[in-house]
Amino acid sequence: MPGRLLRTVRTGALAGILLAATALGAPGPATGAPAAPAAPADPTDSVGSLLTRLRTLYQETERATEAYNAADEELKRQSAETRRTDDALARTRQALAKGRDEAGRLARSQYRGSGDELSPYLGLLLAADPQRALDGRRVLDRAARERAALVTRLRDAERKAKTLADASRTALDRRRELLGGRQKHKDTAQAKLREVERLLASLSADQLARLAALERTQTAGAQSELLGSGVLDGPRTPSDAGAEALRFAVRQIGKPYEWGAEGPDRYDCSGLTQRAWAAAGQEIPRTSEEQWARLRRIPLAELRPGDLVVYFPEATHVALYLGEGLVIHAPRPGARIKVSPIAANPLLGALRPDPEAPPAASFTPPELPAGATEGGDEGYAGTGGGAGGEAGPGGEAADPR
């Protein structure tokens, strides 16, 4: 999409935000203080306090989601390690059984021939051909060495089998522990979503409209301040991989958010960023916290399309930078992947998955689909249906696993 068209999209999105701001007037600041479990809204609650409660619940949901994702990734690694250990144990046991069979054959052969054979030393003294007797002695010595080596191999194989059996039991215990932890984080995320649903269900249409408008107003203020600082000014050219990651993300616009989902039909925020960069041939960590901890951090002044933008003090949300002050992300339960102002959430910092890659020789911004900026960034509409706008059994958020 040409830069002029991208600027038009950005201007149109901000115009809608600023229009909401004008209709509402200046908002009160969001405190971000922890909220109690969501109960039906009190009719006397201000829109500002409702917004604070919802933001807190959404952040807690996203934190539980990323904890689930981290536990799921560790479980995958542990499961792979368990399989490798079990395979090694099976091979070692097969080698041990084969060695024992070989030892048995040697023992039986030695037993059958022992009654007819003379002592090697006596045979050497009585032999008519001493050289032939010496050759036979060498054969016997070699056989003795082979038997000794076999015994040593058997002892080593037994020790290895015991070590691997212990490791297999330990791996199985760890896998059970991880399964329990993952289930705990899943239960927490679903409980938080139910709290959001109960709170939203208790609000009137007028309250919901005012709530969404207030958040847009606050976003408009933060966005205007950020763009006014000039930190994002100037042309920005992605790397080749960054451009490919961005094209992938644009193709996902309109797909629903679902906690724990990694595509191809649904995503959570870090599932989208990981898959986008995987499509560009670059593996990055699964969760936003791991991405923040392990990828190269860059100043906003160096931000280029395809880079990652991380939000909230605990790095619980992440988006891909589109350019000209816009990002592509999976916002929240009830919302769909869309284009939003970069300041739609509190910024923590920016990351570059390919810090050594130079800018591409040329870059044409991807064409955005119709309606790419439509819909609230807050994801209030449709949240009552569960994660990603669909309810699982009993009204719970559907589990992607």
Short mmCIF file of C-alpha atoms in Angstrom, two decimals:
data_model
loop_
_atom_site.label_atom_id
_atom_site.label_comp_id
_atom_site.label_asym_id
_atom_site.label_seq_id
_atom_site.Cartn_x
_atom_site.Cartn_y
_atom_site.Cartn_z
CA MET A 1 0.00 0.00 0.00
CA PRO A 2 1.53 3.38 -0.95
CA GLY A 3 2.70 5.57 1.91
CA ARG A 4 0.05 8.19 1.10
CA LEU A 5 -2.71 5.60 1.46
CA LEU A 6 -1.20 4.37 4.73
CA ARG A 7 -1.20 7.94 6.01
CA THR A 8 -4.84 8.22 4.99
CA VAL A 9 -5.69 5.07 6.97
CA ARG A 10 -3.84 6.43 9.99
CA THR A 11 -5.52 9.82 9.70
CA GLY A 12 -8.94 8.23 9.35
CA ALA A 13 -8.41 6.04 12.41
CA LEU A 14 -7.24 8.99 14.49
CA ALA A 15 -10.09 11.14 13.23
CA GLY A 16 -12.58 8.61 14.55
CA ILE A 17 -10.78 8.52 17.87
CA LEU A 18 -10.64 12.30 18.17
CA LEU A 19 -14.32 12.55 17.27
CA ALA A 20 -15.13 10.28 20.21
CA ALA A 21 -12.90 12.45 22.39
CA THR A 22 -14.76 15.60 21.38
CA ALA A 23 -18.13 14.00 22.13
CA LEU A 24 -17.06 12.90 25.59
CA GLY A 25 -14.85 15.69 26.79
CA ALA A 26 -11.59 15.24 28.66
CA PRO A 27 -11.32 11.82 30.35
CA GLY A 28 -10.21 11.14 33.89
CA PRO A 29 -6.90 9.25 34.14
CA ALA A 30 -6.95 5.45 34.41
CA THR A 31 -5.40 4.40 37.72
CA GLY A 32 -4.51 0.84 36.74
CA ALA A 33 -5.07 -0.25 40.38
CA PRO A 34 -5.83 -3.96 40.89
CA ALA A 35 -9.52 -4.75 40.79
CA ALA A 36 -11.54 -7.21 42.82
CA PRO A 37 -13.19 -10.11 40.97
CA ALA A 38 -15.74 -8.64 38.59
CA ALA A 39 -19.20 -8.30 40.01
CA PRO A 40 -22.15 -6.75 38.19
CA ALA A 41 -21.56 -3.04 37.74
CA ASP A 42 -23.03 -0.74 40.34
CA PRO A 43 -25.32 1.80 38.65
CA THR A 44 -23.38 4.53 40.45
CA ASP A 45 -20.02 3.39 39.03
CA SER A 46 -18.37 6.00 36.85
CA VAL A 47 -17.33 5.07 33.33
CA GLY A 48 -13.74 5.73 34.38
CA SER A 49 -13.87 3.20 37.23
CA LEU A 50 -15.50 0.63 34.93
CA LEU A 51 -12.73 1.14 32.40
CA THR A 52 -10.12 0.64 35.11
CA ARG A 53 -11.76 -2.59 36.23
CA LEU A 54 -12.00 -3.94 32.70
CA ARG A 55 -8.42 -3.02 31.85
CA THR A 56 -7.21 -4.77 34.97
CA LEU A 57 -9.21 -7.90 34.17
CA TYR A 58 -7.99 -7.95 30.58
CA GLN A 59 -4.37 -7.60 31.70
CA GLU A 60 -4.83 -10.40 34.24
CA THR A 61 -6.40 -12.57 31.52
CA GLU A 62 -3.52 -11.88 29.15
CA ARG A 63 -0.99 -12.57 31.90
CA ALA A 64 -2.64 -15.94 32.61
CA THR A 65 -2.76 -16.64 28.87
CA GLU A 66 0.96 -16.00 28.45
CA ALA A 67 1.69 -18.13 31.53
CA TYR A 68 -0.36 -20.92 29.91
CA ASN A 69 1.56 -20.48 26.67
CA ALA A 70 4.89 -20.64 28.51
CA ALA A 71 3.84 -23.80 30.37
CA ASP A 72 2.62 -25.30 27.11
CA GLU A 73 5.96 -24.61 25.40
CA GLU A 74 7.89 -26.12 28.30
CA LEU A 75 5.57 -29.13 28.22
CA LYS A 76 6.32 -29.61 24.51
CA ARG A 77 10.07 -29.48 25.21
CA GLN A 78 9.71 -31.84 28.16
CA SER A 79 7.60 -34.27 26.13
CA ALA A 80 10.27 -34.33 23.42
CA GLU A 81 12.97 -34.94 26.04
CA THR A 82 10.87 -37.72 27.58
CA ARG A 83 10.52 -39.38 24.17
CA ARG A 84 14.29 -39.14 23.56
CA THR A 85 15.03 -40.63 26.99
CA ASP A 86 12.54 -43.46 26.51
CA ASP A 87 13.95 -44.22 23.04
CA ALA A 88 17.50 -44.32 24.44
CA LEU A 89 16.34 -46.58 27.27
CA ALA A 90 14.68 -48.96 24.81
CA ARG A 91 17.84 -49.13 22.66
CA THR A 92 20.01 -49.72 25.73
CA ARG A 93 17.76 -52.50 26.97
CA GLN A 94 17.86 -54.14 23.54
CA ALA A 95 21.67 -53.98 23.53
CA LEU A 96 21.76 -55.37 27.06
CA ALA A 97 19.49 -58.29 26.12
CA LYS A 98 21.65 -59.01 23.07
CA GLY A 99 24.82 -58.93 25.20
CA ARG A 100 23.31 -61.30 27.72
CA ASP A 101 22.35 -63.71 24.94
CA GLU A 102 25.92 -63.57 23.63
CA ALA A 103 27.32 -64.19 27.11
CA GLY A 104 25.01 -67.15 27.50
CA ARG A 105 26.15 -68.68 24.22
CA LEU A 106 29.81 -68.30 25.24
CA ALA A 107 29.15 -69.89 28.60
CA ARG A 108 27.31 -72.85 27.07
CA SER A 109 30.03 -73.37 24.48
CA GLN A 110 32.73 -73.28 27.14
CA TYR A 111 30.81 -75.73 29.31
CA ARG A 112 30.29 -78.23 26.48
CA GLY A 113 33.97 -78.23 25.51
CA SER A 114 35.51 -78.21 28.99
CA GLY A 115 35.36 -82.03 29.50
CA ASP A 116 37.45 -82.87 26.44
CA GLU A 117 39.99 -80.04 26.56
CA LEU A 118 43.38 -80.18 28.27
CA SER A 119 44.76 -77.29 30.27
CA PRO A 120 46.27 -74.79 27.81
CA TYR A 121 49.66 -75.12 29.54
CA LEU A 122 49.61 -78.95 29.56
CA GLY A 123 48.51 -78.96 25.94
CA LEU A 124 51.50 -76.78 25.05
CA LEU A 125 53.95 -79.18 26.79
CA LEU A 126 52.53 -82.32 25.13
CA ALA A 127 51.98 -80.83 21.68
CA ALA A 128 53.79 -82.47 18.78
CA ASP A 129 53.90 -79.09 17.01
CA PRO A 130 54.72 -76.32 19.55
CA GLN A 131 54.16 -73.50 16.99
CA ARG A 132 50.67 -74.74 16.25
CA ALA A 133 50.05 -75.00 19.98
CA LEU A 134 51.20 -71.39 20.43
CA ASP A 135 48.83 -70.26 17.71
CA GLY A 136 46.02 -72.06 19.47
CA ARG A 137 47.02 -70.38 22.70
CA ARG A 138 46.75 -66.99 21.03
CA VAL A 139 43.26 -67.88 19.85
CA LEU A 140 42.32 -68.83 23.40
CA ASP A 141 43.78 -65.60 24.75
CA ARG A 142 41.82 -63.57 22.22
CA ALA A 143 38.64 -65.38 23.18
CA ALA A 144 39.35 -64.66 26.85
CA ARG A 145 39.85 -60.98 26.09
CA GLU A 146 36.59 -60.91 24.13
CA ARG A 147 34.77 -62.51 27.06
CA ALA A 148 36.25 -59.94 29.44
CA ALA A 149 35.24 -57.10 27.09
CA LEU A 150 31.73 -58.54 26.86
CA VAL A 151 31.45 -58.61 30.65
CA THR A 152 32.59 -54.98 30.78
CA ARG A 153 30.05 -53.98 28.14
CA LEU A 154 27.31 -55.74 30.04
CA ARG A 155 28.21 -53.94 33.24
CA ASP A 156 28.28 -50.57 31.42
CA ALA A 157 24.96 -51.29 29.70
CA GLU A 158 23.34 -52.20 33.03
CA ARG A 159 24.57 -48.97 34.60
CA LYS A 160 23.37 -46.94 31.60
CA ALA A 161 19.97 -48.67 31.63
CA LYS A 162 19.55 -47.85 35.32
CA THR A 163 20.51 -44.21 34.75
CA LEU A 164 18.11 -43.89 31.82
CA ALA A 165 15.31 -45.59 33.75
CA ASP A 166 15.78 -43.07 36.57
CA ALA A 167 15.82 -40.22 34.04
CA SER A 168 12.65 -41.55 32.42
CA ARG A 169 10.84 -41.61 35.76
CA THR A 170 12.05 -38.08 36.53
CA ALA A 171 10.92 -36.85 33.11
CA LEU A 172 7.50 -38.44 33.59
CA ASP A 173 7.12 -36.77 36.99
CA ARG A 174 8.12 -33.41 35.49
CA ARG A 175 5.63 -33.85 32.67
CA ARG A 176 2.85 -34.51 35.17
CA GLU A 177 3.89 -31.40 37.09
CA LEU A 178 3.84 -29.30 33.92
CA LEU A 179 0.42 -30.64 32.95
CA GLY A 180 -0.89 -29.56 36.33
CA GLY A 181 0.64 -26.09 35.98
CA ARG A 182 -0.72 -25.64 32.49
CA GLN A 183 -4.20 -26.62 33.67
CA LYS A 184 -3.95 -24.11 36.53
CA HIS A 185 -3.09 -21.27 34.13
CA LYS A 186 -5.89 -22.37 31.78
CA ASP A 187 -8.39 -22.31 34.64
CA THR A 188 -7.17 -18.85 35.68
CA ALA A 189 -7.51 -17.44 32.16
CA GLN A 190 -11.00 -18.86 31.74
CA ALA A 191 -12.05 -17.57 35.17
CA LYS A 192 -10.84 -14.08 34.28
CA LEU A 193 -12.76 -14.21 30.99
CA ARG A 194 -15.91 -15.17 32.86
CA GLU A 195 -15.39 -12.18 35.15
CA VAL A 196 -15.16 -9.91 32.12
CA GLU A 197 -18.29 -11.47 30.64
CA ARG A 198 -20.26 -11.01 33.87
CA LEU A 199 -19.22 -7.38 34.14
CA LEU A 200 -20.00 -6.58 30.51
CA ALA A 201 -23.33 -8.40 30.68
CA SER A 202 -24.37 -6.12 33.55
CA LEU A 203 -23.74 -2.93 31.55
CA SER A 204 -26.33 -1.09 29.52
CA ALA A 205 -25.81 -0.29 25.86
CA ASP A 206 -25.23 3.34 26.81
CA GLN A 207 -22.57 2.40 29.37
CA LEU A 208 -20.80 0.16 26.83
CA ALA A 209 -20.79 2.94 24.23
CA ARG A 210 -19.44 5.48 26.71
CA LEU A 211 -16.86 2.97 27.94
CA ALA A 212 -15.51 2.33 24.44
CA ALA A 213 -15.50 6.05 23.65
CA LEU A 214 -13.56 6.84 26.82
CA GLU A 215 -10.85 4.34 26.00
CA ARG A 216 -10.58 5.70 22.46
CA THR A 217 -10.31 9.19 23.87
CA GLN A 218 -7.43 8.17 26.09
CA THR A 219 -5.77 6.37 23.18
CA ALA A 220 -6.12 9.49 21.06
CA GLY A 221 -4.32 11.56 23.66
CA ALA A 222 -1.45 9.10 24.00
CA GLN A 223 -1.18 8.66 20.21
CA SER A 224 -1.17 12.40 19.58
CA GLU A 225 1.56 12.91 22.16
CA LEU A 226 3.71 10.11 20.72
CA LEU A 227 3.37 11.24 17.11
CA GLY A 228 3.93 14.85 18.14
CA SER A 229 7.26 13.93 19.71
CA GLY A 230 8.65 13.12 16.26
CA VAL A 231 10.15 9.84 17.48
CA LEU A 232 8.42 7.93 14.67
CA ASP A 233 9.03 10.45 11.92
CA GLY A 234 10.87 9.66 8.73
CA PRO A 235 10.78 6.79 6.22
CA ARG A 236 11.14 3.31 7.68
CA THR A 237 12.23 0.34 5.58
CA PRO A 238 11.95 -3.20 7.00
CA SER A 239 14.39 -6.03 6.44
CA ASP A 240 13.36 -8.64 3.87
CA ALA A 241 12.26 -10.95 6.70
CA GLY A 242 10.42 -8.11 8.46
CA ALA A 243 8.53 -7.33 5.26
CA GLU A 244 7.51 -10.99 4.92
CA ALA A 245 6.39 -11.14 8.57
CA LEU A 246 4.32 -8.03 7.99
CA ARG A 247 2.69 -9.45 4.85
CA PHE A 248 1.75 -12.57 6.82
CA ALA A 249 0.21 -10.48 9.60
CA VAL A 250 -1.82 -8.43 7.12
CA ARG A 251 -3.28 -11.67 5.69
CA GLN A 252 -4.54 -12.55 9.19
CA ILE A 253 -6.51 -9.31 9.65
CA GLY A 254 -10.12 -10.07 10.54
CA LYS A 255 -9.42 -13.42 12.21
CA PRO A 256 -10.60 -13.69 15.81
CA TYR A 257 -8.53 -13.51 18.96
CA GLU A 258 -8.51 -16.68 21.03
CA TRP A 259 -6.36 -17.20 24.08
CA GLY A 260 -3.63 -19.78 23.61
CA ALA A 261 -4.22 -19.99 19.83
CA GLU A 262 -1.37 -20.08 17.29
CA GLY A 263 -3.36 -20.10 14.03
CA PRO A 264 -4.13 -20.69 11.36
CA ASP A 265 -7.70 -19.52 11.99
CA ARG A 266 -7.34 -17.87 15.41
CA TYR A 267 -4.52 -16.26 17.34
CA ASP A 268 -3.63 -14.67 20.62
CA CYS A 269 -1.22 -11.72 20.54
CA SER A 270 2.08 -13.61 20.77
CA GLY A 271 0.77 -16.49 18.67
CA LEU A 272 0.34 -13.97 15.84
CA THR A 273 3.81 -12.44 16.19
CA GLN A 274 5.52 -15.83 16.45
CA ARG A 275 3.75 -17.24 13.39
CA ALA A 276 4.37 -14.08 11.39
CA TRP A 277 8.11 -14.29 11.94
CA ALA A 278 8.10 -18.07 11.44
CA ALA A 279 6.56 -17.41 8.02
CA ALA A 280 9.58 -15.19 7.36
CA GLY A 281 11.95 -18.02 8.31
CA GLN A 282 12.84 -16.67 11.75
CA GLU A 283 12.01 -18.62 14.91
CA ILE A 284 11.19 -16.43 17.92
CA PRO A 285 9.90 -17.39 21.41
CA ARG A 286 6.25 -18.27 21.86
CA THR A 287 5.24 -15.81 24.59
CA SER A 288 5.43 -12.02 24.76
CA GLU A 289 7.43 -12.23 28.00
CA GLU A 290 10.01 -14.52 26.39
CA GLN A 291 10.13 -12.32 23.32
CA TRP A 292 10.81 -9.31 25.55
CA ALA A 293 13.47 -11.20 27.51
CA ARG A 294 15.34 -12.80 24.60
CA LEU A 295 15.03 -10.60 21.52
CA ARG A 296 17.11 -7.47 20.81
CA ARG A 297 15.57 -4.33 22.24
CA ILE A 298 15.64 -1.18 20.14
CA PRO A 299 14.61 2.45 20.75
CA LEU A 300 11.35 3.65 19.21
CA ALA A 301 13.38 6.08 17.11
CA GLU A 302 14.79 3.06 15.22
CA LEU A 303 11.48 1.21 14.87
CA ARG A 304 10.90 -0.20 11.40
CA PRO A 305 7.97 -2.19 9.92
CA GLY A 306 7.95 -5.81 11.06
CA ASP A 307 9.56 -5.03 14.41
CA LEU A 308 7.65 -5.98 17.57
CA VAL A 309 6.04 -3.51 19.94
CA VAL A 310 5.57 -4.73 23.53
CA TYR A 311 3.05 -3.36 26.03
CA PHE A 312 2.41 -3.21 29.78
CA PRO A 313 5.03 -3.43 32.56
CA GLU A 314 5.01 -7.25 32.54
CA ALA A 315 5.26 -7.51 28.72
CA THR A 316 1.89 -9.24 28.47
CA HIS A 317 0.91 -7.90 25.03
CA VAL A 318 2.76 -7.65 21.72
CA ALA A 319 2.08 -6.33 18.20
CA LEU A 320 3.85 -5.94 14.84
CA TYR A 321 4.73 -2.45 13.71
CA LEU A 322 3.06 -1.56 10.40
CA GLY A 323 4.58 1.88 10.00
CA GLU A 324 3.47 5.51 10.40
CA GLY A 325 2.34 5.03 13.98
CA LEU A 326 0.21 1.92 13.41
CA VAL A 327 0.46 -1.71 14.54
CA ILE A 328 -1.18 -5.02 13.64
CA HIS A 329 -2.23 -7.12 16.60
CA ALA A 330 -4.72 -9.51 18.13
CA PRO A 331 -6.14 -7.09 20.72
CA ARG A 332 -8.30 -8.93 23.27
CA PRO A 333 -10.96 -11.60 23.69
CA GLY A 334 -13.99 -10.59 21.67
CA ALA A 335 -11.92 -8.62 19.14
CA ARG A 336 -10.37 -9.52 15.80
CA ILE A 337 -6.89 -9.00 14.39
CA LYS A 338 -6.76 -5.42 13.20
CA VAL A 339 -4.74 -2.26 12.67
CA SER A 340 -4.56 0.05 15.67
CA PRO A 341 -2.71 3.16 16.79
CA ILE A 342 0.64 2.19 18.33
CA ALA A 343 -0.41 3.92 21.58
CA ALA A 344 -3.64 1.93 21.97
CA ASN A 345 -1.98 0.26 24.98
CA PRO A 346 0.74 1.47 27.39
CA LEU A 347 4.08 1.02 25.59
CA LEU A 348 6.89 -0.92 27.22
CA GLY A 349 9.39 -1.01 24.35
CA ALA A 350 10.29 -2.41 20.95
CA LEU A 351 12.12 -5.52 19.72
CA ARG A 352 13.89 -6.57 16.53
CA PRO A 353 13.93 -10.31 15.78
CA ASP A 354 16.61 -9.87 13.08
CA PRO A 355 18.92 -7.15 14.42
CA GLU A 356 21.77 -7.95 12.03
CA ALA A 357 19.63 -7.81 8.88
CA PRO A 358 19.95 -4.69 6.72
CA PRO A 359 16.93 -2.81 5.38
CA ALA A 360 15.43 -4.29 2.21
CA ALA A 361 16.59 -2.80 -1.09
CA SER A 362 12.99 -1.83 -1.79
CA PHE A 363 9.71 -2.09 0.07
CA THR A 364 6.07 -1.57 -0.87
CA PRO A 365 3.75 -1.60 2.16
CA PRO A 366 1.22 -4.44 1.93
CA GLU A 367 -2.30 -3.54 0.83
CA LEU A 368 -4.63 -3.49 3.83
CA PRO A 369 -8.00 -5.20 3.48
CA ALA A 370 -11.17 -3.18 3.79
CA GLY A 371 -12.14 -2.56 7.39
CA ALA A 372 -8.62 -3.18 8.73
CA THR A 373 -8.99 -0.39 11.31
CA GLU A 374 -12.65 -1.01 12.12
CA GLY A 375 -13.79 -2.27 15.48
CA GLY A 376 -12.67 -1.22 18.91
CA ASP A 377 -9.18 -1.99 20.07
CA GLU A 378 -10.68 -2.77 23.47
CA GLY A 379 -12.61 -5.85 22.29
CA TYR A 380 -15.75 -5.17 24.31
CA ALA A 381 -18.18 -6.06 21.53
CA GLY A 382 -18.98 -9.75 21.46
CA THR A 383 -16.92 -10.64 24.51
CA GLY A 384 -19.94 -12.14 26.21
CA GLY A 385 -19.71 -15.04 23.80
CA GLY A 386 -16.40 -16.23 25.21
CA ALA A 387 -12.83 -16.10 23.93
CA GLY A 388 -12.58 -15.15 20.31
CA GLY A 389 -16.33 -14.55 20.17
CA GLU A 390 -17.17 -18.26 20.49
CA ALA A 391 -18.18 -20.10 23.59
CA GLY A 392 -17.01 -23.54 24.46
CA PRO A 393 -19.15 -26.07 26.37
CA GLY A 394 -21.01 -24.46 29.21
CA GLY A 395 -20.24 -21.00 27.91
CA GLU A 396 -16.52 -21.30 28.63
CA ALA A 397 -13.85 -20.06 26.29
CA ALA A 398 -13.02 -22.75 23.79
CA ASP A 399 -9.70 -24.45 24.45
CA PRO A 400 -7.55 -24.54 21.31
CA ARG A 401 -5.71 -27.67 22.42
#
